[in-house]
Amino acid sequence: MTNRENFGSKLGAVLAAAGSAVGLGNIWRFPIETGRNGGAAFIIVYILCILLIGLPVMLSEFMIGRHTQANTARAYQKLAPNTQWKWVGRLGVFSAFFIMCYYCVVAGWTIEYAMLAITNQFAGKTANDFPKIFNEFAANPWMPIIWLIAFVVMTHFVIVKGVTKGIERWSKILMPLLFGLVVLLVVCAVTSPGAKEGIEFMLKPDFSKITGKTVLSAMGQAFYSLSLGMGCLCTYASYFDKKTSLGKTALQVASIDTMIALMAGFIIFPAASTAGYHLAPEDVGASLLFITLPNVFQQAFSSLPILGYIFSVMFYLLVILAALTSMISLHEVVTSYMSEEFKWTRKRAAITETIVCILLGCICSLSFGVLNDVRLFDMTIFDLFDWTSSNIFLPIGGMFISLFAGWYLDKQIFRDEITNYGLSSAPYFKALIFLLRYIVPLAIIAIIVNQLGIVSLL
Ligand code: PHE
């Protein structure tokens, strides 16, 4: 484990971790969940979930990674030698790999849509055209695959460059760019003439909308959005230097992630109300990004098409950037595992990972077309990858991480890491351990039980 690289600066570390967190989960999944669960009321519950569940798990992952300076599988072996805890780390590597295989499919679609936007193909289309455009594209055996390969290869080149010159450098370029684009889009969306209804949807909570299901969706979303439960943040934290404050970094990453998610809401809902949409649950389904939104942009700026053009181009570029930095973090989990455990060079590990991911990604992609009839548990292959990873692997991973940090691990190690060996104080430590011991595991069990439909809580 010699010659391990570190992030060169604190800013680099924060931006890399934020890059992992900010992704399709913020721009695509968050507005969907907000739309489905009643707007502002959901947002309040979501923020509470970030604070009470997300932050403690993130801190645990940071602590485990930084303390062990190893890939996520090795980290648990180091902290708990000769125990079964090693499976938590291995599950993380497996989850990262699993998520990559379908994440690259959706990421590939965003390149196609950026291309359509750039070449002005949305112009003059009506609401009826967009489902057709999307369905024909997704079912086409070639184009989605070409884009997914392009996407994985882009990720590959960043990873091969290494931690400082690859991940850190690109995070420092891509994240500010992403932030700038989001701000521009928010300004555009909230100042458009019919934005009021969309803004109110984001700001006026209707507490009668909060049900058990809202809470569970908010927890699931918090997990997914912060990249928790699968070793991404643990792996990144293994590149933090000894001076990085874990508490501060966690707070910064969670704030950036939540801010971008909220801003995505302030782009999508005002744009939708301007276009005369009252986003109904069926409009904010999985197709939001590729069917509903192109039409929304088209209608919202129908009096000034050039604005619609600029808006859509910026929007899809933004989604590509966000997906890319998340994909990089997923790739890194598997690459660092293979290179350190199998004693392979980084390049060899990355190439192996890239090839296998492309192959499985192709299968996921084809499940929208020729492989659509292949079903397991009544799901297509893509749905199976998506559903099991976000609803099963991540929560299970998160639960074991909280149990590990809350119950198994020596409290002194945790405290030392969080206070940088006494250099700073951590007055919240007791509360943190309480959350990790009781609240987080129970909350996660509720999510899993509900997802599996074993007991209908609601
Ligand atoms: N957090 C990422 C997003 O919001 C998704 C992700 C999950 C990335 C888990 C890495 C690990 O899109």
Tab-separated table of C-alpha atoms and ligand atoms in Angstrom:
chain	number	residue	atom	x	y	z
A	1	MET	CA	0.000	0.000	0.000
A	2	THR	CA	2.897	2.329	-0.637
A	3	ASN	CA	2.803	5.383	-2.884
A	4	ARG	CA	-0.794	6.127	-2.096
A	5	GLU	CA	-1.764	9.512	-3.402
A	6	ASN	CA	-3.584	12.173	-1.403
A	7	PHE	CA	-5.748	15.038	-2.548
A	8	GLY	CA	-3.430	18.024	-2.829
A	9	SER	CA	-5.711	20.534	-1.120
A	10	LYS	CA	-8.725	20.766	1.152
A	11	LEU	CA	-10.704	22.428	-1.584
A	12	GLY	CA	-9.829	19.562	-3.919
A	13	ALA	CA	-11.038	17.051	-1.345
A	14	VAL	CA	-14.349	18.859	-0.805
A	15	LEU	CA	-14.982	19.328	-4.514
A	16	ALA	CA	-14.176	15.700	-5.305
A	17	ALA	CA	-16.531	14.421	-2.608
A	18	ALA	CA	-19.180	16.932	-3.633
A	19	GLY	CA	-18.671	15.814	-7.220
A	20	SER	CA	-19.484	12.286	-6.190
A	21	ALA	CA	-22.584	13.400	-4.334
A	22	VAL	CA	-23.933	15.800	-6.935
A	23	GLY	CA	-25.241	13.771	-9.824
A	24	LEU	CA	-28.329	12.449	-11.515
A	25	GLY	CA	-29.696	12.041	-8.003
A	26	ASN	CA	-29.882	15.819	-7.587
A	27	ILE	CA	-31.044	16.896	-10.985
A	28	TRP	CA	-33.224	13.990	-11.986
A	29	ARG	CA	-34.271	11.999	-8.939
A	30	PHE	CA	-34.734	14.838	-6.435
A	31	PRO	CA	-37.280	16.795	-8.491
A	32	ILE	CA	-39.108	13.537	-9.229
A	33	GLU	CA	-39.361	12.707	-5.544
A	34	THR	CA	-40.306	16.279	-4.652
A	35	GLY	CA	-42.988	16.289	-7.327
A	36	ARG	CA	-44.408	12.963	-6.254
A	37	ASN	CA	-44.394	13.783	-2.569
A	38	GLY	CA	-46.000	17.185	-2.499
A	39	GLY	CA	-43.223	19.787	-2.859
A	40	ALA	CA	-42.106	21.960	0.055
A	41	ALA	CA	-43.258	19.576	2.787
A	42	PHE	CA	-41.103	16.831	1.286
A	43	ILE	CA	-38.151	19.179	1.129
A	44	ILE	CA	-38.345	19.867	4.861
A	45	VAL	CA	-38.388	16.166	5.674
A	46	TYR	CA	-35.539	15.626	3.248
A	47	ILE	CA	-33.353	18.222	4.935
A	48	LEU	CA	-34.037	16.618	8.315
A	49	CYS	CA	-33.003	13.246	6.869
A	50	ILE	CA	-29.767	14.750	5.571
A	51	LEU	CA	-28.988	16.144	9.020
A	52	LEU	CA	-30.028	13.198	11.174
A	53	ILE	CA	-29.168	10.243	8.958
A	54	GLY	CA	-27.022	11.399	6.059
A	55	LEU	CA	-24.431	13.372	7.987
A	56	PRO	CA	-23.735	10.706	10.645
A	57	VAL	CA	-23.238	8.007	8.003
A	58	MET	CA	-21.080	10.317	5.917
A	59	LEU	CA	-18.904	11.115	8.897
A	60	SER	CA	-18.533	7.405	9.651
A	61	GLU	CA	-17.447	6.699	6.094
A	62	PHE	CA	-14.985	9.586	6.173
A	63	MET	CA	-13.601	8.366	9.469
A	64	ILE	CA	-13.169	4.767	8.285
A	65	GLY	CA	-11.517	5.823	5.026
A	66	ARG	CA	-9.174	8.417	6.438
A	67	HIS	CA	-8.115	6.275	9.370
A	68	THR	CA	-7.244	3.228	7.286
A	69	GLN	CA	-5.952	4.961	4.136
A	70	ALA	CA	-7.102	1.953	2.162
A	71	ASN	CA	-9.727	0.964	-0.375
A	72	THR	CA	-13.102	0.338	1.146
A	73	ALA	CA	-12.809	-3.464	1.329
A	74	ARG	CA	-9.384	-3.357	2.954
A	75	ALA	CA	-10.500	-0.605	5.338
A	76	TYR	CA	-12.848	-2.910	7.251
A	77	GLN	CA	-10.265	-5.668	7.320
A	78	LYS	CA	-7.798	-3.284	8.887
A	79	LEU	CA	-10.214	-2.040	11.527
A	80	ALA	CA	-11.772	-5.410	12.278
A	81	PRO	CA	-9.263	-8.109	11.361
A	82	ASN	CA	-10.512	-11.677	11.136
A	83	THR	CA	-14.158	-10.741	11.369
A	84	GLN	CA	-17.002	-10.789	8.934
A	85	TRP	CA	-17.070	-6.989	8.771
A	86	LYS	CA	-14.924	-7.287	5.651
A	87	TRP	CA	-18.139	-8.072	3.810
A	88	VAL	CA	-19.405	-4.552	4.394
A	89	GLY	CA	-16.480	-3.192	2.398
A	90	ARG	CA	-16.858	-5.822	-0.276
A	91	LEU	CA	-20.550	-5.089	-0.557
A	92	GLY	CA	-19.576	-1.455	-1.139
A	93	VAL	CA	-17.304	-2.357	-4.050
A	94	PHE	CA	-19.989	-4.580	-5.496
A	95	SER	CA	-22.658	-1.874	-5.133
A	96	ALA	CA	-20.431	0.694	-6.809
A	97	PHE	CA	-19.908	-1.643	-9.717
A	98	PHE	CA	-23.600	-2.450	-9.935
A	99	ILE	CA	-24.612	1.211	-9.921
A	100	MET	CA	-22.051	2.071	-12.588
A	101	CYS	CA	-23.517	-0.425	-15.005
A	102	TYR	CA	-26.848	1.353	-15.229
A	103	TYR	CA	-25.725	4.869	-14.319
A	104	CYS	CA	-23.662	4.955	-17.518
A	105	VAL	CA	-26.767	4.152	-19.564
A	106	VAL	CA	-28.702	7.165	-18.266
A	107	ALA	CA	-25.540	9.278	-18.446
A	108	GLY	CA	-25.197	8.241	-22.092
A	109	TRP	CA	-28.754	9.385	-22.774
A	110	THR	CA	-27.851	12.816	-21.455
A	111	ILE	CA	-25.151	13.107	-24.138
A	112	GLU	CA	-27.712	12.288	-26.830
A	113	TYR	CA	-30.047	14.932	-25.412
A	114	ALA	CA	-27.271	17.497	-25.228
A	115	MET	CA	-26.604	16.747	-28.901
A	116	LEU	CA	-30.288	17.079	-29.765
A	117	ALA	CA	-30.379	20.367	-27.878
A	118	ILE	CA	-27.229	21.702	-29.533
A	119	THR	CA	-28.425	20.798	-33.020
A	120	ASN	CA	-31.780	22.441	-32.203
A	121	GLN	CA	-33.813	19.288	-32.766
A	122	PHE	CA	-36.383	20.177	-30.116
A	123	ALA	CA	-37.537	23.208	-32.097
A	124	GLY	CA	-41.102	23.041	-33.294
A	125	LYS	CA	-41.836	19.748	-31.549
A	126	THR	CA	-45.021	19.303	-29.553
A	127	ALA	CA	-45.842	17.350	-26.394
A	128	ASN	CA	-46.777	14.298	-28.458
A	129	ASP	CA	-43.427	14.128	-30.213
A	130	PHE	CA	-41.206	13.819	-27.173
A	131	PRO	CA	-42.278	10.390	-25.892
A	132	LYS	CA	-41.760	9.048	-29.412
A	133	ILE	CA	-38.309	10.605	-29.731
A	134	PHE	CA	-37.241	9.137	-26.412
A	135	ASN	CA	-38.722	5.673	-26.864
A	136	GLU	CA	-37.280	5.284	-30.330
A	137	PHE	CA	-33.886	6.410	-29.128
A	138	ALA	CA	-33.794	4.190	-26.023
A	139	ALA	CA	-34.938	1.144	-27.985
A	140	ASN	CA	-32.378	1.709	-30.750
A	141	PRO	CA	-29.644	-0.892	-30.346
A	142	TRP	CA	-26.783	1.393	-31.362
A	143	MET	CA	-26.920	4.996	-30.323
A	144	PRO	CA	-27.439	4.532	-26.575
A	145	ILE	CA	-24.578	2.059	-26.560
A	146	ILE	CA	-22.254	4.375	-28.423
A	147	TRP	CA	-22.976	7.148	-25.916
A	148	LEU	CA	-22.586	4.912	-22.909
A	149	ILE	CA	-19.223	3.741	-24.199
A	150	ALA	CA	-18.214	7.358	-24.769
A	151	PHE	CA	-19.211	8.181	-21.226
A	152	VAL	CA	-17.389	5.284	-19.591
A	153	VAL	CA	-14.283	5.999	-21.662
A	154	MET	CA	-14.321	9.669	-20.539
A	155	THR	CA	-14.499	8.485	-16.942
A	156	HIS	CA	-11.746	6.004	-17.619
A	157	PHE	CA	-9.306	8.661	-18.754
A	158	VAL	CA	-9.848	10.734	-15.645
A	159	ILE	CA	-9.339	7.696	-13.417
A	160	VAL	CA	-6.171	6.542	-15.152
A	161	LYS	CA	-4.603	9.937	-14.489
A	162	GLY	CA	-4.767	9.211	-10.771
A	163	VAL	CA	-6.118	10.908	-7.693
A	164	THR	CA	-4.509	14.339	-7.876
A	165	LYS	CA	-4.051	14.794	-11.595
A	166	GLY	CA	-7.259	13.019	-12.535
A	167	ILE	CA	-10.018	13.129	-9.947
A	168	GLU	CA	-8.981	16.269	-8.090
A	169	ARG	CA	-8.023	18.285	-11.114
A	170	TRP	CA	-11.216	17.481	-13.000
A	171	SER	CA	-13.404	18.041	-9.944
A	172	LYS	CA	-11.871	21.489	-9.594
A	173	ILE	CA	-12.731	22.257	-13.199
A	174	LEU	CA	-16.117	20.578	-13.479
A	175	MET	CA	-17.701	21.533	-10.158
A	176	PRO	CA	-17.400	25.332	-10.504
A	177	LEU	CA	-18.619	25.003	-14.087
A	178	LEU	CA	-21.574	23.010	-12.874
A	179	PHE	CA	-22.308	25.517	-10.161
A	180	GLY	CA	-22.197	28.412	-12.615
A	181	LEU	CA	-24.576	26.632	-14.974
A	182	VAL	CA	-27.023	25.853	-12.174
A	183	VAL	CA	-27.093	29.469	-11.013
A	184	LEU	CA	-27.648	30.752	-14.548
A	185	LEU	CA	-30.465	28.289	-15.096
A	186	VAL	CA	-32.135	29.160	-11.787
A	187	VAL	CA	-32.063	32.853	-12.639
A	188	CYS	CA	-33.504	32.124	-16.074
A	189	ALA	CA	-36.229	29.872	-14.681
A	190	VAL	CA	-37.417	31.928	-11.719
A	191	THR	CA	-37.578	35.163	-13.681
A	192	SER	CA	-39.671	33.697	-16.478
A	193	PRO	CA	-43.237	35.027	-16.566
A	194	GLY	CA	-45.221	32.081	-15.203
A	195	ALA	CA	-42.677	30.979	-12.618
A	196	LYS	CA	-44.756	31.903	-9.574
A	197	GLU	CA	-46.666	28.665	-9.235
A	198	GLY	CA	-43.511	26.577	-9.499
A	199	ILE	CA	-41.719	28.705	-6.918
A	200	GLU	CA	-44.630	28.369	-4.527
A	201	PHE	CA	-44.619	24.627	-4.975
A	202	MET	CA	-41.030	24.638	-3.717
A	203	LEU	CA	-41.634	27.090	-0.868
A	204	LYS	CA	-45.103	26.612	0.596
A	205	PRO	CA	-45.263	23.461	2.647
A	206	ASP	CA	-48.538	21.627	2.913
A	207	PHE	CA	-47.956	19.483	5.973
A	208	SER	CA	-50.981	17.357	5.286
A	209	LYS	CA	-48.894	15.879	2.469
A	210	ILE	CA	-46.414	14.303	4.897
A	211	THR	CA	-47.108	10.603	5.250
A	212	GLY	CA	-44.970	7.637	6.217
A	213	LYS	CA	-44.193	7.221	2.557
A	214	THR	CA	-42.890	10.784	2.282
A	215	VAL	CA	-40.471	10.137	5.103
A	216	LEU	CA	-39.208	6.890	3.612
A	217	SER	CA	-38.767	8.426	0.172
A	218	ALA	CA	-36.877	11.327	1.711
A	219	MET	CA	-34.535	8.977	3.552
A	220	GLY	CA	-33.890	6.895	0.461
A	221	GLN	CA	-33.229	10.023	-1.556
A	222	ALA	CA	-30.846	11.401	1.083
A	223	PHE	CA	-28.825	8.193	0.917
A	224	TYR	CA	-28.659	8.077	-2.815
A	225	SER	CA	-27.904	11.729	-3.241
A	226	LEU	CA	-25.055	11.822	-0.744
A	227	SER	CA	-23.494	8.678	-2.307
A	228	LEU	CA	-23.724	6.876	1.011
A	229	GLY	CA	-23.618	3.214	1.853
A	230	MET	CA	-21.239	1.960	-0.779
A	231	GLY	CA	-17.750	3.099	0.000
A	232	CYS	CA	-17.433	6.015	-2.417
A	233	LEU	CA	-16.913	8.556	0.327
A	234	CYS	CA	-14.845	6.085	2.328
A	235	THR	CA	-12.541	5.644	-0.662
A	236	TYR	CA	-12.281	9.382	-1.252
A	237	ALA	CA	-11.623	9.989	2.444
A	238	SER	CA	-8.700	7.588	2.222
A	239	TYR	CA	-7.066	10.313	0.105
A	240	PHE	CA	-7.769	13.074	2.659
A	241	ASP	CA	-4.672	14.264	4.467
A	242	LYS	CA	-4.402	14.202	8.250
A	243	LYS	CA	-5.243	17.887	8.560
A	244	THR	CA	-8.574	17.776	6.785
A	245	SER	CA	-11.419	18.346	9.224
A	246	LEU	CA	-13.894	15.537	8.681
A	247	GLY	CA	-16.811	17.327	10.330
A	248	LYS	CA	-16.351	20.471	8.280
A	249	THR	CA	-15.874	18.547	5.062
A	250	ALA	CA	-19.002	16.483	5.678
A	251	LEU	CA	-21.019	19.606	6.357
A	252	GLN	CA	-19.690	21.306	3.242
A	253	VAL	CA	-20.342	18.309	1.004
A	254	ALA	CA	-23.867	17.829	2.361
A	255	SER	CA	-24.602	21.547	1.972
A	256	ILE	CA	-23.361	21.695	-1.606
A	257	ASP	CA	-25.323	18.586	-2.486
A	258	THR	CA	-28.541	19.848	-0.911
A	259	MET	CA	-28.148	23.285	-2.435
A	260	ILE	CA	-27.730	21.877	-5.923
A	261	ALA	CA	-30.743	19.604	-5.450
A	262	LEU	CA	-32.864	22.550	-4.305
A	263	MET	CA	-31.643	24.662	-7.174
A	264	ALA	CA	-32.531	21.873	-9.607
A	265	GLY	CA	-36.041	22.112	-8.164
A	266	PHE	CA	-35.997	25.872	-8.693
A	267	ILE	CA	-35.081	25.261	-12.320
A	268	ILE	CA	-37.552	22.536	-13.123
A	269	PHE	CA	-40.747	23.571	-11.332
A	270	PRO	CA	-40.735	27.268	-12.334
A	271	ALA	CA	-39.871	26.280	-15.919
A	272	ALA	CA	-42.736	23.809	-15.808
A	273	SER	CA	-45.275	26.288	-14.479
A	274	THR	CA	-44.167	28.823	-17.067
A	275	ALA	CA	-44.911	26.222	-19.703
A	276	GLY	CA	-48.380	25.813	-18.219
A	277	TYR	CA	-47.635	22.408	-16.740
A	278	HIS	CA	-48.931	21.369	-13.352
A	279	LEU	CA	-46.440	18.574	-13.059
A	280	ALA	CA	-48.669	15.641	-12.245
A	281	PRO	CA	-47.070	12.537	-10.728
A	282	GLU	CA	-47.067	10.795	-14.097
A	283	ASP	CA	-45.138	13.690	-15.645
A	284	VAL	CA	-42.417	13.554	-13.065
A	285	GLY	CA	-41.734	9.869	-13.428
A	286	ALA	CA	-38.452	8.466	-14.668
A	287	SER	CA	-39.069	10.149	-17.998
A	288	LEU	CA	-38.923	13.661	-16.495
A	289	LEU	CA	-35.518	14.476	-17.878
A	290	PHE	CA	-36.046	13.120	-21.363
A	291	ILE	CA	-39.736	13.497	-22.166
A	292	THR	CA	-41.309	16.105	-19.935
A	293	LEU	CA	-38.459	18.603	-19.702
A	294	PRO	CA	-37.557	19.034	-23.367
A	295	ASN	CA	-41.192	19.875	-23.917
A	296	VAL	CA	-41.275	22.171	-20.895
A	297	PHE	CA	-38.279	24.110	-22.236
A	298	GLN	CA	-39.887	24.263	-25.637
A	299	GLN	CA	-43.183	25.656	-24.342
A	300	ALA	CA	-41.767	27.890	-21.591
A	301	PHE	CA	-39.787	29.933	-24.058
A	302	SER	CA	-42.062	29.650	-27.057
A	303	SER	CA	-42.158	33.420	-27.471
A	304	LEU	CA	-38.371	33.620	-27.454
A	305	PRO	CA	-37.061	30.385	-28.967
A	306	ILE	CA	-33.414	31.385	-28.672
A	307	LEU	CA	-33.787	31.401	-24.883
A	308	GLY	CA	-35.336	27.942	-25.020
A	309	TYR	CA	-32.381	26.815	-27.094
A	310	ILE	CA	-29.784	28.217	-24.703
A	311	PHE	CA	-31.685	26.899	-21.698
A	312	SER	CA	-31.865	23.333	-23.006
A	313	VAL	CA	-28.246	23.242	-24.122
A	314	MET	CA	-27.065	24.514	-20.732
A	315	PHE	CA	-29.359	22.140	-18.908
A	316	TYR	CA	-28.163	18.970	-20.599
A	317	LEU	CA	-24.530	20.019	-20.330
A	318	LEU	CA	-25.143	20.477	-16.636
A	319	VAL	CA	-26.552	16.988	-16.303
A	320	ILE	CA	-23.564	15.520	-18.157
A	321	LEU	CA	-21.113	17.259	-15.813
A	322	ALA	CA	-22.986	16.132	-12.728
A	323	ALA	CA	-23.209	12.541	-13.924
A	324	LEU	CA	-19.546	12.511	-14.911
A	325	THR	CA	-18.186	13.456	-11.492
A	326	SER	CA	-20.390	10.835	-9.825
A	327	MET	CA	-19.367	8.205	-12.322
A	328	ILE	CA	-15.713	9.017	-11.620
A	329	SER	CA	-16.247	8.282	-7.928
A	330	LEU	CA	-17.956	4.976	-8.668
A	331	HIS	CA	-15.144	3.940	-10.978
A	332	GLU	CA	-12.568	4.882	-8.355
A	333	VAL	CA	-14.097	2.593	-5.722
A	334	VAL	CA	-13.671	-0.435	-7.956
A	335	THR	CA	-10.348	0.619	-9.471
A	336	SER	CA	-8.683	1.270	-6.119
A	337	TYR	CA	-10.028	-2.039	-4.840
A	338	MET	CA	-8.689	-4.045	-7.772
A	339	SER	CA	-5.355	-2.318	-7.964
A	340	GLU	CA	-4.643	-2.592	-4.238
A	341	GLU	CA	-6.066	-6.046	-3.614
A	342	PHE	CA	-4.844	-7.782	-6.765
A	343	LYS	CA	-1.614	-5.753	-6.869
A	344	TRP	CA	-2.418	-4.589	-10.357
A	345	THR	CA	-1.280	-1.305	-11.813
A	346	ARG	CA	-3.895	1.397	-11.703
A	347	LYS	CA	-4.100	1.304	-15.463
A	348	ARG	CA	-4.744	-2.404	-15.630
A	349	ALA	CA	-7.386	-2.223	-12.910
A	350	ALA	CA	-9.094	0.693	-14.625
A	351	ILE	CA	-9.100	-0.996	-18.038
A	352	THR	CA	-10.582	-4.184	-16.623
A	353	GLU	CA	-13.264	-2.231	-14.806
A	354	THR	CA	-14.040	-0.132	-17.873
A	355	ILE	CA	-14.432	-3.148	-20.152
A	356	VAL	CA	-16.660	-5.116	-17.792
A	357	CYS	CA	-18.750	-2.039	-17.062
A	358	ILE	CA	-19.244	-1.389	-20.766
A	359	LEU	CA	-20.311	-4.981	-21.381
A	360	LEU	CA	-22.858	-5.001	-18.569
A	361	GLY	CA	-23.898	-1.437	-19.407
A	362	CYS	CA	-24.697	-2.620	-22.955
A	363	ILE	CA	-26.924	-5.344	-21.559
A	364	CYS	CA	-28.734	-2.802	-19.376
A	365	SER	CA	-29.106	-0.518	-22.347
A	366	LEU	CA	-30.457	-3.256	-24.600
A	367	SER	CA	-33.105	-4.028	-22.015
A	368	PHE	CA	-34.977	-1.021	-23.434
A	369	GLY	CA	-35.017	-2.687	-26.838
A	370	VAL	CA	-34.206	-6.212	-27.936
A	371	LEU	CA	-33.779	-7.541	-24.406
A	372	ASN	CA	-36.971	-5.975	-23.140
A	373	ASP	CA	-38.606	-9.363	-22.721
A	374	VAL	CA	-35.901	-10.679	-20.428
A	375	ARG	CA	-37.420	-10.226	-16.976
A	376	LEU	CA	-36.322	-11.233	-13.532
A	377	PHE	CA	-38.740	-10.698	-10.664
A	378	ASP	CA	-40.892	-8.923	-13.208
A	379	MET	CA	-38.208	-6.289	-13.867
A	380	THR	CA	-36.123	-5.578	-16.943
A	381	ILE	CA	-32.380	-5.948	-16.490
A	382	PHE	CA	-31.963	-2.171	-16.236
A	383	ASP	CA	-34.707	-1.886	-13.630
A	384	LEU	CA	-33.205	-4.749	-11.705
A	385	PHE	CA	-29.807	-3.036	-11.507
A	386	ASP	CA	-31.382	0.286	-10.608
A	387	TRP	CA	-33.876	-1.024	-8.082
A	388	THR	CA	-31.641	-3.457	-6.217
A	389	SER	CA	-28.750	-1.061	-5.898
A	390	SER	CA	-30.644	2.004	-4.694
A	391	ASN	CA	-33.248	0.223	-2.638
A	392	ILE	CA	-31.364	-2.733	-1.241
A	393	PHE	CA	-27.571	-2.531	-1.480
A	394	LEU	CA	-27.134	1.113	-0.466
A	395	PRO	CA	-29.456	1.003	2.548
A	396	ILE	CA	-28.008	-2.326	3.717
A	397	GLY	CA	-24.495	-0.964	3.288
A	398	GLY	CA	-25.458	2.186	5.196
A	399	MET	CA	-27.008	0.216	8.008
A	400	PHE	CA	-23.912	-1.897	8.530
A	401	ILE	CA	-21.682	1.156	8.355
A	402	SER	CA	-23.700	2.816	11.121
A	403	LEU	CA	-23.669	-0.355	13.233
A	404	PHE	CA	-19.935	-0.720	12.673
A	405	ALA	CA	-19.168	2.865	13.628
A	406	GLY	CA	-21.742	3.083	16.405
A	407	TRP	CA	-21.317	-0.276	18.128
A	408	TYR	CA	-18.232	-2.170	17.014
A	409	LEU	CA	-15.480	0.359	16.559
A	410	ASP	CA	-13.424	1.703	19.406
A	411	LYS	CA	-14.932	5.122	20.202
A	412	GLN	CA	-11.459	6.549	20.710
A	413	ILE	CA	-10.509	5.952	17.078
A	414	PHE	CA	-13.676	7.696	15.951
A	415	ARG	CA	-13.133	10.621	18.299
A	416	ASP	CA	-9.478	10.939	17.310
A	417	GLU	CA	-10.288	11.082	13.636
A	418	ILE	CA	-13.085	13.580	14.082
A	419	THR	CA	-11.040	15.887	16.284
A	420	ASN	CA	-7.860	15.388	14.234
A	421	TYR	CA	-6.222	13.831	17.268
A	422	GLY	CA	-7.311	16.515	19.689
A	423	LEU	CA	-6.585	19.517	17.470
A	424	SER	CA	-10.234	20.497	17.320
A	425	SER	CA	-13.275	19.723	19.410
A	426	ALA	CA	-16.338	17.694	18.534
A	427	PRO	CA	-19.087	18.663	20.988
A	428	TYR	CA	-21.574	16.735	18.877
A	429	PHE	CA	-19.795	13.405	19.387
A	430	LYS	CA	-22.281	11.892	21.850
A	431	ALA	CA	-25.239	12.839	19.728
A	432	LEU	CA	-23.485	11.383	16.725
A	433	ILE	CA	-22.947	8.025	18.396
A	434	PHE	CA	-26.560	7.978	19.585
A	435	LEU	CA	-27.820	8.574	16.054
A	436	LEU	CA	-25.519	5.895	14.653
A	437	ARG	CA	-26.498	3.348	17.268
A	438	TYR	CA	-30.244	3.719	17.256
A	439	ILE	CA	-31.829	6.161	14.859
A	440	VAL	CA	-29.935	5.403	11.643
A	441	PRO	CA	-30.211	1.584	11.741
A	442	LEU	CA	-33.883	1.674	12.698
A	443	ALA	CA	-34.672	4.206	10.012
A	444	ILE	CA	-32.887	2.121	7.419
A	445	ILE	CA	-34.625	-1.072	8.451
A	446	ALA	CA	-37.892	0.787	7.949
A	447	ILE	CA	-36.831	1.749	4.421
A	448	ILE	CA	-35.796	-1.764	3.476
A	449	VAL	CA	-38.807	-3.484	4.957
A	450	ASN	CA	-41.032	-1.054	3.161
A	451	GLN	CA	-39.186	-1.336	-0.172
A	452	LEU	CA	-39.397	-5.074	-0.097
A	453	GLY	CA	-43.060	-4.824	0.748
A	454	ILE	CA	-42.571	-7.407	3.512
A	455	VAL	CA	-44.686	-5.320	5.793
A	456	SER	CA	-46.708	-2.531	4.372
A	457	LEU	CA	-45.964	0.224	6.841
A	458	LEU	CA	-48.194	2.643	5.074
B	1	PHE	N1	-24.908	10.621	-5.443
B	1	PHE	C1	-25.003	10.365	-6.833
B	1	PHE	C2	-26.096	11.200	-7.428
B	1	PHE	O1	-26.689	11.994	-6.772
B	1	PHE	C3	-25.289	8.935	-7.140
B	1	PHE	C4	-24.299	8.028	-6.538
B	1	PHE	C5	-24.697	7.111	-5.624
B	1	PHE	C6	-22.974	8.154	-6.875
B	1	PHE	C7	-23.801	6.314	-5.004
B	1	PHE	C8	-22.055	7.367	-6.269
B	1	PHE	C9	-22.468	6.460	-5.345
B	1	PHE	O2	-26.383	11.063	-8.587
